[in-house]
Amino acid sequence: MPAALTPNAGTPNNTGKTSGNVMLLVPLSGPLAPVGQALANAAKIAFPAGSTPALDIRDTGGTAAGAVSAAQAGLAAGDGIILGPLTAAETQAVAPIAKQAGVNVLAFTNDGTVAQPGVWPLGISPGQQVRRVVQAASDAGHTQLAGLLPDTDFGHRLGQALQQEAAKLSEPAPQIQFYEPGFSSLNNAVRTLSDWSGRGEALMAQIKAAKDSNTPEGLAKARELRRQQVAPPSFNALFIGATDGNTLAELANFLPYYDVSAPQVLLMGPSLWAPLASAMAGQSALRGAIYAAPDPAAAASFDAKYTAAYGSAPPAIADVAFDAAALAKLAASNGGYTVQTLSAPAGFTGTDGLLVLEPDGTVKRGLAVFSITPGQPTITSPAPASLNNP
């Protein structure tokens, strides 16, 4: 991570404060306190003691009401920009207060629905992840999308992003199947999504009947039937929203059983696959699957500084807090915390790669695409060097 981010030419909009300290809203009490402390630690690296402007750290308690109270106190003290809060609920509560005060917000949530002019969610969103892997899949000729997703808020946001990307590709709406945790639900989800009853069930029944006859003729017929090809599924790119090793291991068994496999189908997944990638390589059905995530090389400098300062490696979310703090500090010396400075069209280089803040609150990210390969994952599509034309 460079010591300073590099802005480029701004936009015509110039709303926001031009001076004041930097408010950091994090949960330093309550169940999210460990996360909040890591966020505060990361921001402090960008604001060493004696920095001007100063970092004004305020405890939200991890609640919307606590975030409102902390934000009001910081605004009363004259703070010029808000970093955080952590969650979407807290961000939604703080947004109208910040807007009334004319103060911009760099929130830490990855929920893109909170984006609005003056409020940028900096967490890596489901939409950013889907957009990047679908782009890579499309470049490889896999444009017919489907989703096998958990029946959670995260899963439904992934599904919405898949629908949007299919529309951009002028493809039919993707087939999406949601699942609950557990063997039976996963089995039924893969079976239903793959249309096994229409593709291969009858053939498998014929093979079983011929084999069960236990006659030379029956066994010969079974061998002949096995040579027939099961029709491929109606999709050739499948986004799997599972983020834990047990679920992925079970899916790695079900997918080939229902004949959903490479090279006909390219498997895709979220950034949360990154820490699981080495273990996933042990599942042959998952080799060649791709996921979008930051290139860890971009965060090496920050990781080293955090570890040296605090004695342990930073959690992934700490990257977002450091980038927000570094961006705010840079903005303070380049015209202030205005939309003009923050939404520089060429963006900024941070610990998670390139990011561009749009005037409407949306955030673009330059993620790399990784492929599951034996040993360590490999980068098959590097993080882009630019996201907008200057």
Coordinates of C-alpha atoms in Angstrom, one line a residue:
M1 CA 0.0 0.0 0.0
P2 CA 1.6 3.3 -1.0
A3 CA 1.9 6.0 1.7
A4 CA -0.6 8.2 -0.2
L5 CA -3.3 7.5 -2.7
T6 CA -3.1 9.4 -6.0
P7 CA -6.2 11.3 -7.1
N8 CA -6.9 12.5 -10.6
A9 CA -9.1 15.2 -12.2
G10 CA -12.4 15.6 -10.3
T11 CA -16.0 15.9 -11.2
P12 CA -18.0 19.1 -11.5
N13 CA -19.8 18.3 -8.2
N14 CA -18.1 19.9 -5.2
T15 CA -20.3 19.1 -2.2
G16 CA -18.7 18.2 1.2
K17 CA -16.6 19.8 3.8
T18 CA -13.2 21.2 3.0
S19 CA -11.7 20.9 6.5
G20 CA -12.2 19.3 9.9
N21 CA -10.9 16.2 11.7
V22 CA -11.7 12.7 10.4
M23 CA -14.5 10.9 12.3
L24 CA -14.1 7.1 12.6
L25 CA -17.3 5.3 13.7
V26 CA -16.6 1.8 14.9
P27 CA -18.0 -0.6 17.5
L28 CA -15.6 -0.5 20.4
S29 CA -18.1 -2.1 22.8
G30 CA -20.7 -4.8 22.3
P31 CA -20.3 -8.1 20.4
L32 CA -18.6 -6.5 17.4
A33 CA -15.9 -4.8 19.6
P34 CA -13.1 -7.1 18.3
V35 CA -13.9 -6.1 14.7
G36 CA -14.2 -2.5 15.7
Q37 CA -10.8 -2.5 17.4
A38 CA -9.1 -4.0 14.3
L39 CA -10.7 -1.3 12.2
A40 CA -9.5 1.4 14.5
N41 CA -6.0 -0.1 14.6
A42 CA -5.9 -0.1 10.8
A43 CA -7.0 3.6 10.5
K44 CA -4.4 4.6 13.1
I45 CA -1.7 3.4 10.8
A46 CA -2.7 6.1 8.3
F47 CA -3.0 8.7 11.1
P48 CA 0.2 8.4 13.3
A49 CA 0.3 10.4 16.5
G50 CA 0.3 14.2 15.8
S51 CA -1.3 13.9 12.4
T52 CA -3.2 16.9 11.0
P53 CA -6.1 16.5 10.6
A54 CA -6.6 14.2 13.6
L55 CA -8.5 11.0 13.7
D56 CA -11.6 11.3 15.9
I57 CA -12.5 7.7 17.0
R58 CA -16.1 7.2 18.3
D59 CA -17.8 4.1 19.6
T60 CA -21.1 3.1 18.0
G61 CA -21.7 0.0 20.1
G62 CA -22.6 -1.8 16.9
T63 CA -26.1 -0.4 16.9
A64 CA -27.9 2.1 14.7
A65 CA -28.8 4.2 17.7
G66 CA -25.3 4.2 18.9
A67 CA -24.0 5.2 15.4
V68 CA -26.4 8.1 15.3
S69 CA -25.3 9.3 18.7
A70 CA -21.6 9.0 17.9
A71 CA -22.1 10.8 14.6
Q72 CA -24.0 13.7 16.1
A73 CA -21.2 14.2 18.7
G74 CA -18.5 14.1 16.0
L75 CA -20.4 16.5 13.8
A76 CA -20.9 18.9 16.8
A77 CA -17.1 18.8 17.3
G78 CA -16.6 20.0 13.7
D79 CA -15.5 16.8 12.0
G80 CA -15.4 17.1 8.2
I81 CA -15.9 13.5 7.0
I82 CA -17.2 10.2 8.4
L83 CA -15.3 6.9 8.1
G84 CA -17.6 3.9 8.8
P85 CA -19.9 2.9 10.4
L86 CA -19.5 -0.9 10.0
T87 CA -22.9 -2.3 9.2
A88 CA -25.6 -1.4 6.6
A89 CA -28.2 -0.6 9.3
E90 CA -25.8 1.8 11.0
T91 CA -25.0 3.4 7.7
Q92 CA -28.6 3.9 6.8
A93 CA -29.2 5.6 10.2
V94 CA -26.2 7.9 9.9
A95 CA -26.7 8.9 6.2
P96 CA -29.5 11.5 6.7
I97 CA -27.6 13.1 9.6
A98 CA -24.5 13.4 7.5
K99 CA -26.4 14.7 4.5
Q100 CA -28.0 17.4 6.6
A101 CA -24.6 18.4 7.9
G102 CA -23.0 18.4 4.4
V103 CA -20.5 15.7 5.4
N104 CA -19.6 12.8 3.2
V105 CA -19.4 9.2 4.4
L106 CA -17.0 6.4 3.5
A107 CA -18.8 3.4 5.1
F108 CA -17.3 0.0 5.7
T109 CA -20.4 -2.2 4.8
N110 CA -20.4 -4.2 1.6
D111 CA -24.1 -3.7 1.1
G112 CA -24.3 -1.7 -2.2
T113 CA -28.0 -0.8 -1.5
V114 CA -26.9 1.9 1.0
A115 CA -25.0 3.8 -1.8
Q116 CA -26.3 7.3 -2.4
P117 CA -24.7 10.7 -3.2
G118 CA -22.3 11.4 -0.4
V119 CA -22.4 7.8 1.0
W120 CA -19.9 5.2 -0.5
P121 CA -20.0 1.6 0.8
L122 CA -16.3 0.5 0.6
G123 CA -16.7 -3.2 1.4
I124 CA -16.3 -5.6 -1.5
S125 CA -19.9 -6.1 -2.5
P126 CA -21.6 -9.2 -3.9
G127 CA -22.3 -7.2 -7.1
Q128 CA -18.6 -6.3 -7.6
Q129 CA -17.6 -10.0 -7.2
V130 CA -20.3 -11.3 -9.6
R131 CA -19.5 -8.6 -12.2
R132 CA -15.8 -9.5 -12.3
V133 CA -16.2 -13.3 -12.6
V134 CA -19.0 -13.0 -15.1
Q135 CA -16.8 -10.7 -17.2
A136 CA -14.0 -13.4 -17.1
A137 CA -16.5 -16.2 -17.9
S138 CA -17.9 -14.2 -20.8
D139 CA -14.4 -13.6 -22.2
A140 CA -14.0 -17.4 -22.2
G141 CA -17.3 -17.9 -24.0
H142 CA -19.4 -18.9 -21.0
T143 CA -22.4 -16.5 -21.0
Q144 CA -25.4 -18.6 -20.1
L145 CA -25.6 -18.0 -16.3
A146 CA -27.0 -19.9 -13.4
G147 CA -26.7 -19.6 -9.6
L148 CA -26.6 -22.1 -6.8
L149 CA -27.0 -19.8 -3.8
P150 CA -27.6 -19.9 0.0
D151 CA -31.1 -18.7 1.0
T152 CA -29.7 -15.8 2.9
D153 CA -29.4 -12.0 2.3
F154 CA -25.9 -12.5 0.8
G155 CA -27.3 -15.2 -1.5
H156 CA -30.2 -13.1 -2.7
R157 CA -27.8 -10.2 -3.4
L158 CA -25.7 -12.5 -5.5
G159 CA -28.8 -13.6 -7.3
Q160 CA -29.8 -10.0 -8.1
A161 CA -26.3 -9.3 -9.4
L162 CA -26.4 -12.4 -11.7
Q163 CA -29.7 -11.2 -13.1
Q164 CA -28.2 -7.8 -13.9
E165 CA -25.2 -9.3 -15.6
A166 CA -27.3 -11.6 -17.7
A167 CA -29.3 -8.6 -18.9
K168 CA -26.0 -6.8 -19.8
L169 CA -25.0 -9.9 -21.9
S170 CA -28.4 -9.9 -23.6
E171 CA -28.9 -13.5 -22.3
P172 CA -32.0 -15.0 -20.8
A173 CA -32.6 -14.5 -17.0
P174 CA -30.3 -16.9 -15.2
Q175 CA -31.6 -20.0 -13.5
I176 CA -31.2 -19.5 -9.8
Q177 CA -31.7 -22.2 -7.1
F178 CA -31.5 -21.3 -3.4
Y179 CA -30.6 -23.9 -0.8
E180 CA -30.8 -24.3 3.0
P181 CA -27.9 -25.9 4.9
G182 CA -27.8 -29.7 5.0
F183 CA -27.2 -32.7 2.8
S184 CA -30.8 -33.1 1.6
S185 CA -31.3 -29.5 0.6
L186 CA -28.0 -29.3 -1.3
N187 CA -28.8 -32.5 -3.1
N188 CA -32.2 -31.3 -4.1
A189 CA -30.9 -27.9 -5.2
V190 CA -28.3 -29.4 -7.5
R191 CA -30.7 -32.0 -8.9
T192 CA -33.4 -29.3 -9.6
L193 CA -31.0 -26.7 -11.1
S194 CA -29.4 -29.3 -13.3
D195 CA -32.8 -30.6 -14.6
W196 CA -31.6 -34.1 -13.9
S197 CA -35.0 -35.5 -14.4
G198 CA -35.1 -34.2 -18.0
R199 CA -31.4 -34.8 -18.9
G200 CA -30.2 -38.0 -17.4
E201 CA -32.6 -39.8 -15.0
A202 CA -34.2 -42.0 -17.7
L203 CA -30.9 -43.1 -19.0
M204 CA -29.6 -43.9 -15.6
A205 CA -32.7 -45.9 -14.9
Q206 CA -32.2 -47.9 -18.1
I207 CA -28.6 -48.6 -17.2
K208 CA -29.6 -49.8 -13.7
A209 CA -32.4 -52.0 -15.0
A210 CA -30.1 -53.6 -17.5
K211 CA -27.4 -54.2 -14.9
D212 CA -29.8 -55.6 -12.4
S213 CA -30.9 -58.2 -14.8
N214 CA -27.5 -59.8 -14.2
T215 CA -27.5 -61.5 -17.6
P216 CA -24.8 -61.4 -20.2
E217 CA -27.3 -59.6 -22.5
G218 CA -28.3 -57.1 -19.8
L219 CA -24.7 -56.3 -18.8
A220 CA -23.8 -55.8 -22.4
K221 CA -26.7 -53.4 -22.8
A222 CA -25.7 -51.5 -19.7
R223 CA -22.2 -51.1 -21.2
E224 CA -23.7 -49.8 -24.4
L225 CA -26.0 -47.4 -22.6
R226 CA -23.1 -45.9 -20.6
R227 CA -21.5 -44.8 -23.9
Q228 CA -24.4 -42.4 -24.5
Q229 CA -23.8 -38.8 -23.6
V230 CA -26.0 -37.1 -21.1
A231 CA -27.1 -33.7 -22.5
P232 CA -25.3 -30.7 -21.0
P233 CA -27.3 -28.5 -18.7
S234 CA -29.0 -25.4 -20.1
F235 CA -26.3 -23.1 -18.6
N236 CA -22.5 -23.0 -19.1
A237 CA -21.5 -20.7 -16.2
L238 CA -22.6 -21.5 -12.6
F239 CA -22.0 -19.1 -9.7
I240 CA -21.9 -21.1 -6.4
G241 CA -22.5 -18.9 -3.3
A242 CA -21.2 -21.4 -0.7
T243 CA -18.6 -19.9 1.6
D244 CA -17.7 -22.7 3.9
G245 CA -15.6 -25.8 3.3
N246 CA -18.1 -28.4 4.3
T247 CA -20.8 -27.1 1.9
L248 CA -18.3 -26.8 -0.9
A249 CA -17.1 -30.4 -0.3
E250 CA -20.7 -31.7 -0.5
L251 CA -21.3 -29.8 -3.7
A252 CA -18.1 -31.1 -5.2
N253 CA -19.8 -34.6 -4.9
F254 CA -23.2 -33.6 -6.1
L255 CA -22.2 -31.6 -9.2
P256 CA -20.4 -34.3 -11.1
Y257 CA -23.1 -36.9 -10.1
Y258 CA -25.7 -34.7 -11.9
D259 CA -23.2 -34.1 -14.7
V260 CA -22.6 -30.5 -14.0
S261 CA -18.9 -30.2 -14.7
A262 CA -16.1 -28.8 -16.8
P263 CA -15.5 -28.2 -19.6
Q264 CA -19.2 -27.7 -20.4
V265 CA -19.8 -25.6 -17.2
L266 CA -17.4 -23.1 -15.7
L267 CA -17.9 -22.8 -11.9
M268 CA -17.6 -19.4 -10.3
G269 CA -17.6 -18.2 -6.7
P270 CA -17.3 -15.2 -4.3
S271 CA -14.2 -13.6 -2.8
L272 CA -14.7 -15.6 0.4
W273 CA -13.3 -18.6 -1.5
A274 CA -9.8 -17.0 -1.2
P275 CA -9.0 -18.6 2.2
L276 CA -10.5 -21.9 1.1
A277 CA -8.8 -22.1 -2.3
S278 CA -6.0 -24.4 -1.3
A279 CA -8.3 -26.9 0.3
M280 CA -10.8 -26.7 -2.6
A281 CA -8.0 -27.8 -4.9
G282 CA -8.3 -31.3 -3.3
Q283 CA -11.8 -31.6 -4.8
S284 CA -11.3 -32.5 -8.5
A285 CA -14.8 -31.2 -9.4
L286 CA -13.8 -27.7 -8.2
R287 CA -10.4 -27.5 -10.0
G288 CA -10.6 -24.8 -12.7
A289 CA -13.4 -22.9 -10.8
I290 CA -12.8 -19.1 -10.7
Y291 CA -13.4 -16.4 -8.1
A292 CA -12.8 -12.7 -7.9
A293 CA -10.8 -11.2 -5.0
P294 CA -8.1 -8.6 -4.3
D295 CA -4.6 -9.5 -5.4
P296 CA -2.9 -10.1 -2.0
A297 CA 0.3 -8.5 -3.3
A298 CA -1.4 -5.1 -3.2
A299 CA -1.9 -5.4 0.6
A300 CA 1.5 -6.7 1.4
S301 CA 2.9 -3.4 2.7
F302 CA -0.1 -2.7 4.8
D303 CA -0.2 -6.2 6.2
A304 CA 3.5 -5.8 7.3
K305 CA 2.9 -2.5 9.0
Y306 CA -0.2 -3.8 10.8
T307 CA 1.6 -6.9 12.0
A308 CA 4.6 -4.9 13.1
A309 CA 2.4 -2.5 15.1
Y310 CA 0.0 -4.9 16.7
G311 CA 1.7 -8.3 16.7
S312 CA -0.8 -10.2 14.5
A313 CA -1.9 -10.2 10.9
P314 CA -4.9 -7.9 10.1
P315 CA -8.3 -9.4 9.4
A316 CA -9.5 -8.8 5.8
I317 CA -11.9 -6.0 6.8
A318 CA -9.1 -3.9 8.2
D319 CA -8.0 -3.2 4.6
V320 CA -11.2 -1.2 4.1
A321 CA -10.6 1.0 7.2
F322 CA -7.0 1.7 6.2
D323 CA -8.0 2.6 2.6
A324 CA -10.7 4.9 3.9
A325 CA -8.4 6.6 6.3
A326 CA -5.6 7.0 3.8
L327 CA -8.1 8.4 1.2
A328 CA -9.5 10.9 3.8
K329 CA -6.0 12.0 4.8
L330 CA -5.1 12.6 1.2
A331 CA -8.3 14.4 0.4
A332 CA -7.7 16.8 3.3
S333 CA -4.5 18.0 1.6
N334 CA -6.1 18.1 -1.9
G335 CA -9.1 20.4 -1.7
G336 CA -10.9 18.8 1.2
Y337 CA -13.4 16.0 1.7
T338 CA -15.5 17.0 -1.3
V339 CA -17.3 14.9 -3.9
Q340 CA -14.9 16.5 -6.5
T341 CA -11.9 15.0 -4.7
L342 CA -13.4 11.7 -3.6
S343 CA -14.9 10.8 -6.9
A344 CA -11.8 11.3 -9.1
P345 CA -12.6 9.5 -12.3
A346 CA -9.4 7.5 -12.5
G347 CA -9.8 6.4 -8.9
F348 CA -7.4 5.5 -6.1
T349 CA -5.0 2.6 -5.5
G350 CA -5.6 0.9 -2.2
T351 CA -4.7 -2.2 -0.3
D352 CA -7.5 -4.1 -2.2
G353 CA -6.5 -2.7 -5.5
L354 CA -8.0 0.1 -7.6
L355 CA -11.3 1.6 -6.5
V356 CA -13.4 4.3 -8.1
L357 CA -16.0 6.3 -6.1
E358 CA -18.8 7.5 -8.4
P359 CA -20.7 10.7 -7.6
D360 CA -23.9 8.7 -7.1
G361 CA -22.3 6.6 -4.3
T362 CA -21.6 3.5 -6.2
V363 CA -18.1 2.0 -6.0
K364 CA -16.1 0.2 -8.7
R365 CA -13.3 -2.1 -7.7
G366 CA -10.5 -3.6 -9.7
L367 CA -10.5 -7.3 -8.6
A368 CA -8.3 -10.0 -9.9
V369 CA -9.7 -13.4 -11.0
F370 CA -8.2 -16.5 -9.5
S371 CA -8.5 -20.1 -10.7
I372 CA -8.5 -23.2 -8.3
T373 CA -5.4 -25.2 -9.2
P374 CA -3.4 -27.8 -7.3
G375 CA -1.5 -26.2 -4.5
Q376 CA -2.1 -22.5 -4.6
P377 CA -4.7 -20.7 -6.7
T378 CA -3.4 -18.9 -9.8
I379 CA -4.3 -15.5 -11.2
T380 CA -5.9 -16.0 -14.6
S381 CA -7.0 -12.4 -15.1
P382 CA -5.0 -9.7 -13.3
A383 CA -6.6 -6.8 -11.5
P384 CA -7.2 -4.0 -14.1
A385 CA -5.0 -1.0 -14.1
S386 CA -7.9 1.3 -14.8
L387 CA -11.7 1.2 -14.5
N388 CA -12.7 4.5 -16.1
N389 CA -11.3 6.4 -19.1
P390 CA -9.7 9.5 -17.6

